[in-house]
Short mmCIF file of C-alpha atoms in Angstrom, two decimals:
data_model
loop_
_atom_site.label_atom_id
_atom_site.label_comp_id
_atom_site.label_asym_id
_atom_site.label_seq_id
_atom_site.Cartn_x
_atom_site.Cartn_y
_atom_site.Cartn_z
CA UNK A 304 140.94 -37.22 15.56
CA UNK A 305 139.47 -40.63 16.77
CA UNK A 306 138.31 -43.01 14.10
CA UNK A 307 135.18 -43.53 15.96
CA UNK A 308 133.31 -40.20 16.87
CA UNK A 309 132.71 -39.56 20.49
CA UNK A 310 129.73 -37.15 20.26
CA UNK A 311 129.74 -36.47 24.13
CA UNK A 312 128.29 -33.27 25.16
CA UNK A 313 130.04 -31.63 28.24
CA UNK A 314 127.81 -30.40 30.99
CA UNK A 315 127.62 -26.47 30.59
CA UNK A 316 128.43 -25.93 34.40
CA UNK A 317 131.49 -28.16 34.38
CA UNK A 318 134.25 -25.57 34.42
CA UNK A 319 136.84 -24.63 36.83
CA UNK A 320 135.05 -21.39 37.81
CA UNK A 321 132.01 -23.34 39.15
CA UNK A 322 134.11 -25.87 41.18
CA UNK A 323 134.81 -25.18 44.83
CA UNK A 324 138.49 -26.16 45.38
CA UNK A 325 138.15 -26.58 49.25
CA UNK A 326 140.82 -29.02 50.50
CA UNK A 327 141.44 -29.94 46.80
CA UNK A 328 143.39 -26.62 45.89
CA UNK A 329 146.57 -28.45 44.86
CA UNK A 330 144.84 -30.74 42.49
CA UNK A 331 142.80 -27.98 40.86
CA UNK A 332 146.03 -25.69 40.48
CA UNK A 333 147.83 -28.79 39.14
CA UNK A 334 145.15 -29.40 36.41
CA UNK A 335 144.88 -25.69 35.47
CA UNK A 336 148.74 -25.52 35.18
CA UNK A 337 148.82 -28.54 32.85
CA UNK A 338 146.00 -27.04 30.55
CA UNK A 339 147.74 -23.68 30.45
CA UNK A 340 151.00 -25.29 29.57
CA UNK A 341 149.49 -27.73 27.10
CA UNK A 342 151.98 -30.42 28.40
CA UNK A 343 152.55 -32.39 31.56
CA UNK A 344 153.18 -35.85 33.03
CA UNK A 345 149.51 -36.68 33.24
CA UNK A 346 147.40 -36.96 36.21
CA UNK A 347 145.60 -39.68 38.24
CA UNK A 348 142.85 -38.69 40.88
CA UNK A 349 140.53 -40.67 42.70
CA UNK A 350 137.57 -40.21 45.19
CA UNK A 351 134.05 -41.20 46.23
CA UNK A 352 131.03 -40.82 44.02
CA UNK A 353 130.03 -37.10 43.92
CA UNK A 354 133.36 -35.61 44.76
CA UNK A 355 133.56 -34.01 41.49
CA UNK A 356 135.91 -36.19 39.36
CA UNK A 357 133.76 -35.69 36.18
CA UNK A 358 133.32 -32.15 36.84
CA UNK A 359 137.07 -31.59 36.82
CA UNK A 360 137.82 -33.78 33.84
CA UNK A 361 135.21 -31.90 31.92
CA UNK A 362 136.50 -28.67 32.98
CA UNK A 363 139.99 -29.66 31.43
CA UNK A 364 138.17 -30.36 28.22
CA UNK A 365 136.27 -27.15 28.38
CA UNK A 366 139.42 -25.21 28.82
CA UNK A 367 141.42 -27.07 26.26
CA UNK A 368 138.54 -27.04 23.61
CA UNK A 369 139.28 -29.20 20.63
CA UNK A 370 142.65 -30.29 21.89
CA UNK A 371 140.93 -32.52 24.43
CA UNK A 372 138.60 -35.50 24.50
CA UNK A 373 136.41 -36.60 27.30
CA UNK A 374 136.01 -40.41 27.57
CA UNK A 375 133.63 -41.72 30.10
CA UNK A 376 134.54 -45.43 30.19
CA UNK A 377 131.74 -46.50 32.54
CA UNK A 378 129.25 -45.34 29.64
CA UNK A 379 131.29 -46.83 26.88
CA UNK A 380 132.59 -50.17 28.35
CA UNK A 381 130.12 -52.17 26.26
CA UNK A 382 131.70 -50.79 23.16
CA UNK A 383 134.79 -52.17 21.58
CA UNK A 384 138.17 -50.79 22.76
CA UNK A 385 138.73 -49.57 19.13
CA UNK A 386 136.75 -46.44 20.42
CA UNK A 387 140.31 -45.18 21.67
CA UNK A 388 141.73 -45.51 18.26
CA UNK A 389 143.17 -42.16 17.03
CA UNK A 390 142.74 -40.39 20.30
CA UNK A 391 146.60 -39.92 20.45
CA UNK A 392 146.18 -37.04 18.01
CA UNK A 393 144.53 -35.08 20.97
CA UNK A 394 146.74 -33.15 23.36
CA UNK A 395 144.59 -34.12 26.40
CA UNK A 396 142.72 -37.47 26.77
CA UNK A 397 140.62 -37.34 29.86
CA UNK A 398 139.36 -40.88 30.91
CA UNK A 399 136.60 -41.08 33.50
CA UNK A 400 136.39 -44.20 35.64
CA UNK A 401 139.24 -45.97 34.18
CA UNK A 402 139.05 -48.65 36.80
CA UNK A 403 135.81 -49.73 35.21
CA UNK A 404 137.85 -51.89 32.64
CA UNK A 405 140.40 -53.07 35.24
CA UNK A 406 141.11 -56.79 34.63
CA UNK A 407 139.83 -56.80 30.94
CA UNK A 408 142.70 -57.71 28.94
CA UNK A 409 141.52 -56.03 25.65
CA UNK A 410 140.66 -52.77 27.20
CA UNK A 411 143.94 -52.84 29.16
CA UNK A 412 146.08 -53.36 26.06
CA UNK A 413 144.26 -50.69 24.21
CA UNK A 414 144.78 -48.17 27.15
CA UNK A 415 148.54 -49.15 27.44
CA UNK A 416 148.95 -48.58 23.67
CA UNK A 417 147.14 -45.35 23.76
CA UNK A 418 149.36 -44.29 26.82
CA UNK A 419 152.44 -45.06 24.85
CA UNK A 420 151.52 -43.16 21.81
CA UNK A 421 150.51 -40.13 23.89
CA UNK A 422 153.94 -40.22 25.54
CA UNK A 423 155.55 -40.32 22.14
CA UNK A 424 153.48 -37.44 20.78
CA UNK A 425 153.73 -35.29 23.95
CA UNK A 426 150.09 -35.84 24.80
CA UNK A 427 148.70 -35.97 28.32
CA UNK A 428 146.44 -38.54 29.68
CA UNK A 429 144.36 -37.52 32.78
CA UNK A 430 142.45 -40.41 34.56
CA UNK A 431 139.92 -40.68 37.40
CA UNK A 432 138.99 -43.78 39.40
CA UNK A 433 137.44 -44.72 42.68
CA UNK A 434 140.84 -45.65 44.23
CA UNK A 435 144.62 -45.28 43.90
CA UNK A 436 146.18 -47.24 40.75
CA UNK A 437 147.63 -49.80 42.91
CA UNK A 438 144.16 -50.80 44.53
CA UNK A 439 142.41 -50.89 40.99
CA UNK A 440 143.31 -54.49 40.18
CA UNK A 441 144.82 -53.92 36.73
CA UNK A 442 146.00 -57.14 35.35
CA UNK A 443 148.62 -55.95 32.83
CA UNK A 444 151.43 -55.00 35.04
CA UNK A 445 152.99 -52.54 32.66
CA UNK A 446 149.66 -50.68 32.62
CA UNK A 447 149.43 -50.63 36.38
CA UNK A 448 153.04 -49.36 36.62
CA UNK A 449 152.47 -46.72 34.14
CA UNK A 450 149.41 -45.50 35.87
CA UNK A 451 151.26 -45.78 39.24
CA UNK A 452 153.85 -43.27 37.91
CA UNK A 453 151.34 -40.69 37.28
CA UNK A 454 151.09 -37.83 39.88
CA UNK A 455 148.19 -38.96 42.05
CA UNK A 456 145.60 -36.91 44.09
CA UNK A 457 142.98 -38.01 46.41
CA UNK A 458 139.84 -35.86 45.78
CA UNK A 459 138.39 -35.07 49.30
CA UNK A 460 134.60 -34.92 50.11
CA UNK A 461 133.48 -31.55 50.99
CA UNK A 462 132.50 -30.69 54.68
CA UNK A 463 129.02 -29.60 55.57
CA UNK A 464 129.75 -25.79 55.41
CA UNK A 465 131.74 -26.27 52.10
CA UNK A 466 128.76 -27.97 50.50
CA UNK A 467 126.73 -24.92 51.28
CA UNK A 468 129.36 -22.72 49.68
CA UNK A 469 129.72 -25.14 46.73
CA UNK A 470 126.03 -24.76 46.05
CA UNK A 471 126.17 -21.05 46.32
CA UNK A 472 129.11 -20.97 43.91
CA UNK A 473 127.22 -23.01 41.31
CA UNK A 474 124.06 -20.93 41.84
CA UNK A 475 126.08 -17.73 41.24
CA UNK A 476 127.69 -19.19 38.11
CA UNK A 477 124.15 -19.95 36.93
CA UNK A 478 123.16 -16.33 37.68
CA UNK A 479 120.92 -16.98 40.56
CA UNK A 480 121.03 -16.16 44.30
CA UNK A 481 120.84 -19.05 46.88
CA UNK A 482 120.51 -17.65 50.34
CA UNK A 483 122.41 -19.53 53.10
CA UNK A 484 119.13 -20.56 54.76
CA UNK A 485 117.78 -22.05 51.64
CA UNK A 486 121.01 -23.88 51.14
CA UNK A 487 120.75 -25.08 54.69
CA UNK A 488 117.15 -26.27 54.01
CA UNK A 489 118.18 -28.26 51.01
CA UNK A 490 121.04 -30.02 52.97
CA UNK A 491 118.44 -31.15 55.65
CA UNK A 492 115.76 -32.16 53.33
CA UNK A 493 117.54 -33.63 50.30
CA UNK A 494 120.10 -36.31 49.53
CA UNK A 495 123.44 -35.04 50.69
CA UNK A 496 125.78 -36.08 47.95
CA UNK A 497 126.92 -33.17 45.73
CA UNK A 498 125.56 -34.70 42.44
CA UNK A 499 122.09 -34.94 44.01
CA UNK A 500 122.28 -31.36 45.35
CA UNK A 501 123.33 -29.99 42.13
CA UNK A 502 120.57 -31.71 40.28
CA UNK A 503 118.16 -30.26 42.86
CA UNK A 504 119.55 -26.77 42.36
CA UNK A 505 119.24 -27.28 38.56
CA UNK A 506 115.67 -28.13 38.84
CA UNK A 507 115.04 -25.21 41.19
CA UNK A 508 116.71 -22.86 38.82
CA UNK A 509 114.45 -24.02 36.00
CA UNK A 510 111.23 -23.74 38.07
CA UNK A 511 112.31 -20.18 39.55
CA UNK A 512 112.82 -18.93 35.98
CA UNK A 513 109.33 -20.05 34.86
CA UNK A 514 107.73 -18.79 38.00
CA UNK A 515 109.89 -15.54 38.11
CA UNK A 516 110.48 -16.37 41.84
CA UNK A 517 113.63 -16.32 44.10
CA UNK A 518 114.96 -19.38 45.66
CA UNK A 519 113.27 -18.78 49.04
CA UNK A 520 112.39 -21.73 51.51
CA UNK A 521 108.73 -21.57 50.83
CA UNK A 522 109.42 -21.61 47.01
CA UNK A 523 111.69 -24.61 47.52
CA UNK A 524 109.09 -26.34 49.68
CA UNK A 525 106.45 -25.70 46.90
CA UNK A 526 108.47 -27.08 44.11
CA UNK A 527 110.02 -29.95 45.91
CA UNK A 528 107.44 -30.81 48.58
CA UNK A 529 106.68 -34.09 47.13
CA UNK A 530 110.13 -35.41 47.56
CA UNK A 531 111.18 -33.35 50.61
CA UNK A 532 109.82 -33.82 54.09
CA UNK A 533 108.47 -30.73 55.67
#
């Protein structure tokens, strides 16, 4: 266990079953294979904001349970790098936004040390970033080289029709029905990135349960009328 506790709650929806793998099937299959085997070479995947990087990292942690640790570096960068101490005891260390600390000598040395210890113990490091390793600007050449040797995947942005399918998949996972016409309405009247769309769906789900209503267009307009154009 790490010396510094990381009381980071995983999102209850962040599981493989609620992630639409469209055009990212190879990455999703690779992650599931690694978790099932409890071993592997590690993974690096990158993509734009809202493509699902955090979702997939947390899905690994959910599937692996106590054998995994989720580390959101963007949230923890202000802390000392000692927060990584002891994580080599975990089978999976899932580091989100690892490029956040690129160029920081202390953090880079800590990451390189953790990577070495995981290699020695048979552990797996899974990292996300906004770009490929060579474009992240790591100052420590050995660390950049180590990350550059990981299997790398570009997480693709969903097409319009795939966003509707992803919203409906998330809704089904939450136990609600999202009609296609309502999903289309959301896409044309709300922010279009998936993080915003999922947040809107979560709000609608909560309000629908309170009102005992279905997710029809009139209901959506009623609940979100202040923020959505008519």
